[in-house]
mmCIF file of C-alpha atoms in Angstrom:
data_model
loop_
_atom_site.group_PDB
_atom_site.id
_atom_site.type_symbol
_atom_site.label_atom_id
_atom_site.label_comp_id
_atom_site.label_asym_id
_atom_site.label_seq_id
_atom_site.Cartn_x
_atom_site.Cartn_y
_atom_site.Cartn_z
ATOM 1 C CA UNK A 1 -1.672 6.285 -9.216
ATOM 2 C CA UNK A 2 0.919 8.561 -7.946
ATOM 3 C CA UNK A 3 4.364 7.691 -6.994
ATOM 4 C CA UNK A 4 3.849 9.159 -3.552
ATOM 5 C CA UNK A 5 0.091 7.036 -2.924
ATOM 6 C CA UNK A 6 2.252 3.909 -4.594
ATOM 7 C CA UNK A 7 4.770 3.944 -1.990
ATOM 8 C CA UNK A 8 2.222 4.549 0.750
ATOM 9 C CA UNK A 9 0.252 1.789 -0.265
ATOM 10 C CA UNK A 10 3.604 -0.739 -0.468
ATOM 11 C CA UNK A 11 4.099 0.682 3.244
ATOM 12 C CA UNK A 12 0.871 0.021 4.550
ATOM 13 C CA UNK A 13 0.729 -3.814 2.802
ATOM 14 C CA UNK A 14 4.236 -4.642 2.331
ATOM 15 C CA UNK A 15 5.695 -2.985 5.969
ATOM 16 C CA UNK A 16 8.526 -1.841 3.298
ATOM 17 C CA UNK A 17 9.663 1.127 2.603
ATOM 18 C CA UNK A 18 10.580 1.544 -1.001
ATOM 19 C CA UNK A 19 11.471 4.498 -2.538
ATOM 20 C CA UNK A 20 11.168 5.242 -6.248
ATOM 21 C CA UNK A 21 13.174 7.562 -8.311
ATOM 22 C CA UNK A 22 10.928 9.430 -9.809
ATOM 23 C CA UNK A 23 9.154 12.565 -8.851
ATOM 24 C CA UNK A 24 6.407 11.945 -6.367
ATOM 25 C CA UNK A 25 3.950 13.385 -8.786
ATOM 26 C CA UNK A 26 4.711 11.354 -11.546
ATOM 27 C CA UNK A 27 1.967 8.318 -12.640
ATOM 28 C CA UNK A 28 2.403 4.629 -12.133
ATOM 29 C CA UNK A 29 0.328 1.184 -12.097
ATOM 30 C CA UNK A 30 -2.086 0.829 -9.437
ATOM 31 C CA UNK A 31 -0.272 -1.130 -6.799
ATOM 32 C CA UNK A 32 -3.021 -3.791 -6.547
ATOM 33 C CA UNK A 33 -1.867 -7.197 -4.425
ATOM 34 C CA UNK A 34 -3.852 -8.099 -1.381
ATOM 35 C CA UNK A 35 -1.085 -9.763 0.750
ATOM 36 C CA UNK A 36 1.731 -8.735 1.986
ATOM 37 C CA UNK A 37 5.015 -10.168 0.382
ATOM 38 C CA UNK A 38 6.400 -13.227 2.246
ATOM 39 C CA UNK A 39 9.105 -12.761 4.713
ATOM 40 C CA UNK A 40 11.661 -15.045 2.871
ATOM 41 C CA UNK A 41 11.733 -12.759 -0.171
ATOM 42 C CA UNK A 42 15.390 -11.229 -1.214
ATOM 43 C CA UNK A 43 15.019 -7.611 -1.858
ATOM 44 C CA UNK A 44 16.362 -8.003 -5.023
ATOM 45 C CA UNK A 45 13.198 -10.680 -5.609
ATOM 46 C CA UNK A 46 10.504 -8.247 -4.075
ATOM 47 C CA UNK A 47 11.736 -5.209 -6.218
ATOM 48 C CA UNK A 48 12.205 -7.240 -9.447
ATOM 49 C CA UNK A 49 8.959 -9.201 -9.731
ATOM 50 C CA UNK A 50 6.567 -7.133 -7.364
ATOM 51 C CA UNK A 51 7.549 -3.488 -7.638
ATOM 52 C CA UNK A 52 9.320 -3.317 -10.886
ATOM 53 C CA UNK A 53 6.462 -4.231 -13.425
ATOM 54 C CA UNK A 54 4.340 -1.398 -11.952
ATOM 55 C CA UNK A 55 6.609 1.336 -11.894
ATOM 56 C CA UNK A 56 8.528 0.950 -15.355
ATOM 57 C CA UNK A 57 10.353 2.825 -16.626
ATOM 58 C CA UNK A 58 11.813 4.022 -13.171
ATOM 59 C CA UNK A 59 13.607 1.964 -10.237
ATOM 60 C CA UNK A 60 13.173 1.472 -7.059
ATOM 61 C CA UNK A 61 15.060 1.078 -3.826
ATOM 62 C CA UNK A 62 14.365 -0.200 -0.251
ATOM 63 C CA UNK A 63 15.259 1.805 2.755
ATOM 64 C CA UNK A 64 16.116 -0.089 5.907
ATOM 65 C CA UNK A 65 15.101 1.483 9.469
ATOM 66 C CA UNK A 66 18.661 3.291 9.613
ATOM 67 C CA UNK A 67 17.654 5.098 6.004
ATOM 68 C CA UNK A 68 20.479 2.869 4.339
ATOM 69 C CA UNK A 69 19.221 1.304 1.049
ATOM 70 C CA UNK A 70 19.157 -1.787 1.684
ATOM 71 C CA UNK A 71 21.525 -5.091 -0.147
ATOM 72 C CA UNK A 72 19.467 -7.208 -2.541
ATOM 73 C CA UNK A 73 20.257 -10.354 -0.793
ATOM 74 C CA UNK A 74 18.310 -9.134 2.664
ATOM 75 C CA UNK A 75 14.921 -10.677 2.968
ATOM 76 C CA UNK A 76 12.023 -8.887 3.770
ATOM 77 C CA UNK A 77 11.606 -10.117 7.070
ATOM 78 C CA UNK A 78 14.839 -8.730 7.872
ATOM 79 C CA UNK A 79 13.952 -5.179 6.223
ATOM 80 C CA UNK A 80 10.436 -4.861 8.387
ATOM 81 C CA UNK A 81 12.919 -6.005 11.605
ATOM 82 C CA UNK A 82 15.181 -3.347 11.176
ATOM 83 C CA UNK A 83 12.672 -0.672 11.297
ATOM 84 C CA UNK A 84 11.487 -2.126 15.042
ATOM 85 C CA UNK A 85 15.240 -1.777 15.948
ATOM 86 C CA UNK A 86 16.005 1.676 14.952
ATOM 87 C CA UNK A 87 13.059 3.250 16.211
ATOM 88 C CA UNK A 88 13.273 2.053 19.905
#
């Protein structure tokens, strides 16, 4: 799939928005998981085990509802939170 239907998809399950570095064009693994990552997840967890194995070789960063890429050591919960803040 593309890298601009993979992040769309990880939006629409996850409620994350990750951003790969890559051109949006460019092919990656189908993005495939049925639930949504838990809310006690680090970032750093999420990205490593969840996103990274489908998108190799390129990386991947979450954006927090202020567009700041967000530290590793945020959970998830607190990522999907942020985005109900900023948008109020």
């Amino acid at each position: 799939m593309k890298v601009a239907e993979f992040e769309k998809k990880v939006w629409d399950l996850d409620g994350v928005r990750v951003v790969i570095r890559a051109a949006t064009s460019e092919k990656v693994a189908d993005y495939t998981n049925k639930n949504a990552v838990n809310k006690g997840t680090s970032v750093t967890e999420y990205l490593t085990k969840r996103i990274g194995p489908l998108i190799d070789p390129y990386t991947a960063v979450v954006v927090g509802g202020a567009g700041n890429v967000v530290n590793g050591k945020t959970l998830i919960n607190s990522v999907r939170e942020s985005y109900k803040k900023d948008n109020k």
